[in-house]
mmCIF file of C-alpha atoms in Angstrom:
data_model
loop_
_atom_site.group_PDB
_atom_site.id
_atom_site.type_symbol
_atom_site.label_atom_id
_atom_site.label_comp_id
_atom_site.label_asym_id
_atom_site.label_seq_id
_atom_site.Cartn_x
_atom_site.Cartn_y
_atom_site.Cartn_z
ATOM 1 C CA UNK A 1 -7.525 -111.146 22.943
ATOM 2 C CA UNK A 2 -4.910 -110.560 20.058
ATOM 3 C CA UNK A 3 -7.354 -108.635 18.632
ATOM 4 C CA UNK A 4 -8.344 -106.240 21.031
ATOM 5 C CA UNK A 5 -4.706 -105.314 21.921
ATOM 6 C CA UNK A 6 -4.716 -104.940 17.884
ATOM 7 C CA UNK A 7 -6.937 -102.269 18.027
ATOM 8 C CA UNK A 8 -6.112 -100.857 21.056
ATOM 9 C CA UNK A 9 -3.171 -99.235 20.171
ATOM 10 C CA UNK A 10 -4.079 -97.546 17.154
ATOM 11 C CA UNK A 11 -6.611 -96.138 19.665
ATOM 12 C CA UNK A 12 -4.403 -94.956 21.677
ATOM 13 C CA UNK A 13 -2.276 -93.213 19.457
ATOM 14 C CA UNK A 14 -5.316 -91.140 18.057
ATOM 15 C CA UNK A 15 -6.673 -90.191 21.426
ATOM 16 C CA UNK A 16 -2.470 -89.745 22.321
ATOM 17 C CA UNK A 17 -2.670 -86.868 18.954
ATOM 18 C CA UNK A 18 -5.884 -85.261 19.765
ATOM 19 C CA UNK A 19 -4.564 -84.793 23.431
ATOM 20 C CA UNK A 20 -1.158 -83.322 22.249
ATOM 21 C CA UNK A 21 -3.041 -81.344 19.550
ATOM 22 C CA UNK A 22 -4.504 -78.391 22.367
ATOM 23 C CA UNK A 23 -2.106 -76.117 24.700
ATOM 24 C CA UNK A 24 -2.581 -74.349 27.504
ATOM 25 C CA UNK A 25 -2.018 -70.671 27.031
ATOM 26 C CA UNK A 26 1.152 -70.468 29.526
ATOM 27 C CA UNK A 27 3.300 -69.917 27.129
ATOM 28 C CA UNK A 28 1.950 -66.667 26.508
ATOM 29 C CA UNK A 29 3.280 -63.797 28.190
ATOM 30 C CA UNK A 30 0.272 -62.032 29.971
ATOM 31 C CA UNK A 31 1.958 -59.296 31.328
ATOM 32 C CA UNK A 32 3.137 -57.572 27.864
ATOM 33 C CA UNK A 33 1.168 -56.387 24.943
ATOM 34 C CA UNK A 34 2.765 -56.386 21.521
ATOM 35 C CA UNK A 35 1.103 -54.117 18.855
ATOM 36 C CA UNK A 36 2.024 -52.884 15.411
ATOM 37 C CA UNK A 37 0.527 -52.227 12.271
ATOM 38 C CA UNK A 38 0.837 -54.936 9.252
ATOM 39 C CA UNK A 39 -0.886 -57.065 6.384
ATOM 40 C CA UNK A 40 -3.236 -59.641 6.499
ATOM 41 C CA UNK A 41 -1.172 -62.757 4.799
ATOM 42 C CA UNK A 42 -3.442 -65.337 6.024
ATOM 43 C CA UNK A 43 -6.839 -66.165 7.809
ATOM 44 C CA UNK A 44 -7.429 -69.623 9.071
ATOM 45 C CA UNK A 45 -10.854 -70.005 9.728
ATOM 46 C CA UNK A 46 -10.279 -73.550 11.594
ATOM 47 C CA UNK A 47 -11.185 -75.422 14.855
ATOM 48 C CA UNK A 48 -9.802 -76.020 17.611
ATOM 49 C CA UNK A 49 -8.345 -72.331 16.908
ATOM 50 C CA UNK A 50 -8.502 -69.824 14.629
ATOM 51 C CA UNK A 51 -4.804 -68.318 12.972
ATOM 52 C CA UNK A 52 -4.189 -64.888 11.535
ATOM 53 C CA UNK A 53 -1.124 -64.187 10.112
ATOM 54 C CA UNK A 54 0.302 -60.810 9.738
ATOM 55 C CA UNK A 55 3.667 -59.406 7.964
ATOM 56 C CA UNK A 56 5.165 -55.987 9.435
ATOM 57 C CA UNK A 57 8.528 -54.766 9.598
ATOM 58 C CA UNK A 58 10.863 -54.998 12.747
ATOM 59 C CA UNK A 59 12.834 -52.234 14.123
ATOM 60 C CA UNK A 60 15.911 -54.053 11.781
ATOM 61 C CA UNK A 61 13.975 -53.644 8.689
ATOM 62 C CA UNK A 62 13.337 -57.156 8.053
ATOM 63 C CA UNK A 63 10.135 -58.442 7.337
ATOM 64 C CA UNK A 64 8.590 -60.448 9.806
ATOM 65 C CA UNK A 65 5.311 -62.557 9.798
ATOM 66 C CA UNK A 66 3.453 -62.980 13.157
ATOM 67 C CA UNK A 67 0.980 -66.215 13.767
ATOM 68 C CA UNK A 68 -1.759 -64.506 16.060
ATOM 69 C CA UNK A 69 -3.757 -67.195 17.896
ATOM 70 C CA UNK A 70 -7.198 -66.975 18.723
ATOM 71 C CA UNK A 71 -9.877 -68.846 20.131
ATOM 72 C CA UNK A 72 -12.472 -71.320 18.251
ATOM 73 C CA UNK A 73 -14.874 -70.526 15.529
ATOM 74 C CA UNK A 74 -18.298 -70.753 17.691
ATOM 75 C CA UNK A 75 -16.303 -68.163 20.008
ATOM 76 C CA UNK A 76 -15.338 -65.651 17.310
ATOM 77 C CA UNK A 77 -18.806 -66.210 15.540
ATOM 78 C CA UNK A 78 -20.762 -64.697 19.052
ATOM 79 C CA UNK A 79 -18.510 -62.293 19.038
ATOM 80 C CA UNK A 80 -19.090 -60.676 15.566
ATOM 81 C CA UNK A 81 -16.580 -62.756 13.562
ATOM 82 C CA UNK A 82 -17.299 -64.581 10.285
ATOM 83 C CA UNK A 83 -14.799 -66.524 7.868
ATOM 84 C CA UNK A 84 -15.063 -63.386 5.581
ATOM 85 C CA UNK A 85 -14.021 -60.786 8.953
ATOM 86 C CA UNK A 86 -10.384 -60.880 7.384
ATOM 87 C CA UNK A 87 -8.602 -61.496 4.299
ATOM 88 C CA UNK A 88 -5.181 -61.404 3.063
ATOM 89 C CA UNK A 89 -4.075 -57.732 2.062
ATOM 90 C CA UNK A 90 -6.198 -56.124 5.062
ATOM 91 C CA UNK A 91 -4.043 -53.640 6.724
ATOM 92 C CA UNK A 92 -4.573 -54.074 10.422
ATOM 93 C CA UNK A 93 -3.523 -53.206 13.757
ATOM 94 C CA UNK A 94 -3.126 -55.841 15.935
ATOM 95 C CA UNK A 95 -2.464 -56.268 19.715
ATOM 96 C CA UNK A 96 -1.530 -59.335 21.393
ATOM 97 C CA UNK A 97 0.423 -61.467 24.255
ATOM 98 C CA UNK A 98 3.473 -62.387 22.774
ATOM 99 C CA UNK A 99 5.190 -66.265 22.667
ATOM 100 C CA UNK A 100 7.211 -66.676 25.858
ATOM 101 C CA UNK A 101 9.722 -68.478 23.977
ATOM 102 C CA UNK A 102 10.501 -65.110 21.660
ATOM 103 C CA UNK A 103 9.094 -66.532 18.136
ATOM 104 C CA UNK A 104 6.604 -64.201 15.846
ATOM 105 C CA UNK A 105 3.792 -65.847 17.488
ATOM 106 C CA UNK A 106 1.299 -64.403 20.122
ATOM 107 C CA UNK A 107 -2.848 -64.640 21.346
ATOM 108 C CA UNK A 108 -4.424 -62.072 19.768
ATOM 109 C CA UNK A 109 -5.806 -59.165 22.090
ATOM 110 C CA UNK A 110 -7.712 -57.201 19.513
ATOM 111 C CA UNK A 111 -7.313 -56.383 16.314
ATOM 112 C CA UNK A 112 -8.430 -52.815 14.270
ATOM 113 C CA UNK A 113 -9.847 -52.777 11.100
ATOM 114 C CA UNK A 114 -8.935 -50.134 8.462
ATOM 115 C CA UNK A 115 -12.384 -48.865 8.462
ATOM 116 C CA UNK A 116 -12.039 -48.762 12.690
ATOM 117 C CA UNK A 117 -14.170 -51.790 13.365
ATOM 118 C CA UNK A 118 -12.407 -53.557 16.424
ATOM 119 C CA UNK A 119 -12.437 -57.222 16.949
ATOM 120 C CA UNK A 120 -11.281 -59.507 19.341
ATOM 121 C CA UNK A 121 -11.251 -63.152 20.524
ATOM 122 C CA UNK A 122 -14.052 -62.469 23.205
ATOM 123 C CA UNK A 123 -15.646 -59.209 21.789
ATOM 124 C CA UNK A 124 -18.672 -59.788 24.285
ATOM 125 C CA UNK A 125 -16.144 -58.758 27.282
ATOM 126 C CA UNK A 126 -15.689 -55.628 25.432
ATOM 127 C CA UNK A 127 -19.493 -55.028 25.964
ATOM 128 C CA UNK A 128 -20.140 -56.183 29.127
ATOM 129 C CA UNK A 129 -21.427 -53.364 32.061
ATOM 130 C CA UNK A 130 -19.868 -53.656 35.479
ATOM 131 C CA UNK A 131 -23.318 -53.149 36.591
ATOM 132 C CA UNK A 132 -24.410 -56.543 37.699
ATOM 133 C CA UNK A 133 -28.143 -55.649 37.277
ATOM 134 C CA UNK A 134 -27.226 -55.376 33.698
ATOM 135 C CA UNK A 135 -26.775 -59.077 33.757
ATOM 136 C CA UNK A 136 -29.463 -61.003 32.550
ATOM 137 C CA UNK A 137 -30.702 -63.880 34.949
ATOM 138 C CA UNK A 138 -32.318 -67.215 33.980
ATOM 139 C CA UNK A 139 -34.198 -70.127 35.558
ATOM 140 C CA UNK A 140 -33.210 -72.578 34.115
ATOM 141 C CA UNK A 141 -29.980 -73.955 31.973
ATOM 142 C CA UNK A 142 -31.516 -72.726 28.562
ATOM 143 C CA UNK A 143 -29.446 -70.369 26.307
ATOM 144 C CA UNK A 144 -25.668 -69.500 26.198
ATOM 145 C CA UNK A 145 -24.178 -68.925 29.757
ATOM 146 C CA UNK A 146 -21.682 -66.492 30.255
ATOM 147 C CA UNK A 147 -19.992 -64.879 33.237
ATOM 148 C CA UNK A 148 -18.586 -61.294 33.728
ATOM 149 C CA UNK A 149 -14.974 -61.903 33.686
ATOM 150 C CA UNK A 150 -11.772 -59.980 32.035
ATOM 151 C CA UNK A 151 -9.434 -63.020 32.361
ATOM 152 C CA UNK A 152 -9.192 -66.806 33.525
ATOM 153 C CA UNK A 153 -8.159 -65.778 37.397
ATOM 154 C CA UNK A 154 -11.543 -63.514 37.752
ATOM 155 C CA UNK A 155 -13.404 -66.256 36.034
ATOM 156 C CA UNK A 156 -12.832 -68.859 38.582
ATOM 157 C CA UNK A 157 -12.940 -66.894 41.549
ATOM 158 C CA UNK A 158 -16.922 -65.902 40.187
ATOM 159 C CA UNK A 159 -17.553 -69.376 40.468
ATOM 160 C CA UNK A 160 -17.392 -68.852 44.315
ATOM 161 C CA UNK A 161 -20.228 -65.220 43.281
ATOM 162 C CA UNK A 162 -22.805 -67.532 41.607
ATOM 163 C CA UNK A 163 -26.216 -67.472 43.055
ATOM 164 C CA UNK A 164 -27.639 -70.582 43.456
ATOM 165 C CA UNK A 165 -31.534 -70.885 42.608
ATOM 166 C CA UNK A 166 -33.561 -72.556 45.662
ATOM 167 C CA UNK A 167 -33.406 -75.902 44.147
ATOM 168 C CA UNK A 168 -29.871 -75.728 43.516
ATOM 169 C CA UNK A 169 -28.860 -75.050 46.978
ATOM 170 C CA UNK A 170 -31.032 -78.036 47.697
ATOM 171 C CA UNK A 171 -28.779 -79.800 44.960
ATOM 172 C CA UNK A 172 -25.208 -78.387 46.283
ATOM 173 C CA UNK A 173 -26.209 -78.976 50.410
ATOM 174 C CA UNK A 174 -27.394 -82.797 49.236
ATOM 175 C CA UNK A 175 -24.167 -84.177 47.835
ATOM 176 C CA UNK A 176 -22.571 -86.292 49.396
#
C-alpha cells in the first residue's frame, strides 16, 4: 500500500502539469484585430502550439516583440505550413486577437509573406465554398473530417446540420 501511494503522487503531479500546460483561448479578445508590420525574431515549430515572435515599433517608438500563438503542427502542416514557412529576419504582416490582459501576446489571424503568400492557423477555412455541394461526402469514417465553420460558435451549432447516414440514425435513435 505504501507503495502505491508512493507512486501515486508523482503521477499526479505529471498528469496535474500536462493539464495546466493547455488554455482555453478566452483570454483572447475576439472582437479586435491587431495588425502591423514587423520581423520575424523567432519560429517555434513545437506541439501543443506553435509560437512566432515578431518585433515592430509602437506608436512610442519603442521596440516591442509580440508572441503570436497558433495552433498545433499537424494543423499548420494541412494548411500549407512547414518548419521552414518562417524564419527569423522575414518581414511580415501579421494580424491577430490580441491578449485580454494587454501583454504583446495574441492568436495569430493570418500572417503575409513578403512575397504575398498568406498563411494562417486554419488556411483550409480560407478555401472553403459556402456552397455545400462543394463539400465532399463520405461513407464511412475514413480520411480527415472537417466541417464548414469560421469560428468555434458556428462549429458547434453544425453539429446540430450533420446528416446522419441510415445506419447512423439507427445508431443515434438506439441509445439509450
Amino acid at each position: 500500500m505504501r507503495q502505491l501511494r508512493f507512486l501515486t503522487i508523482p503521477a499526479a503531479l505529471v498528469v496535474a502539469s500536462i493539464a495546466s500546460a493547455h488554455h482555453s483561448a478566452l483570454i483572447f479578445n475576439r472582437d479586435v484585430v491587431v495588425a502591423f508590420e514587423g520581423t520575424v525574431t523567432n519560429f517555434g515549430w513545437a506541439n501543443p502550439h506553435v509560437y512566432i515572435h515578431v518585433e515592430t515599433t509602437d506608436d512610442a517608438g519603442e521596440v516591442v516583440e509580440w508572441e503570436f500563438e497558433t495552433d498545433a503542427t499537424p494543423i499548420l502542416s494541412r494548411s500549407g505550413w512547414s518548419r521552414d514557412s518562417l524564419a527569423p529576419g522575414d518581414t511580415v504582416l501579421v494580424r491577430g486577437n490580441p491578449d485580454k490582459s494587454g501583454r504583446a501576446h495574441a492568436l495569430l489571424v493570418s500572417l503575409t509573406k513578403e512575397d504575398g503568400e498568406v498563411l494562417a492557423a486554419r488556411s483550409y477555412f480560407l478555401r472553403k465554398s459556402d456552397d455545400p455541394a462543394n463539400v465532399p461526402r463520405t461513407g464511412s469514417l475514413e480520411g480527415i473530417w472537417e466541417l464548414d465553420f469560421a469560428d468555434y460558435t458556428a462549429f458547434y451549432r453544425a453539429w446540430d446540420q450533420i446528416e446522419l447516414t441510415a445506419a447512423g440514425i439507427a445508431s443515434r435513435d438506439s441509445y439509450d
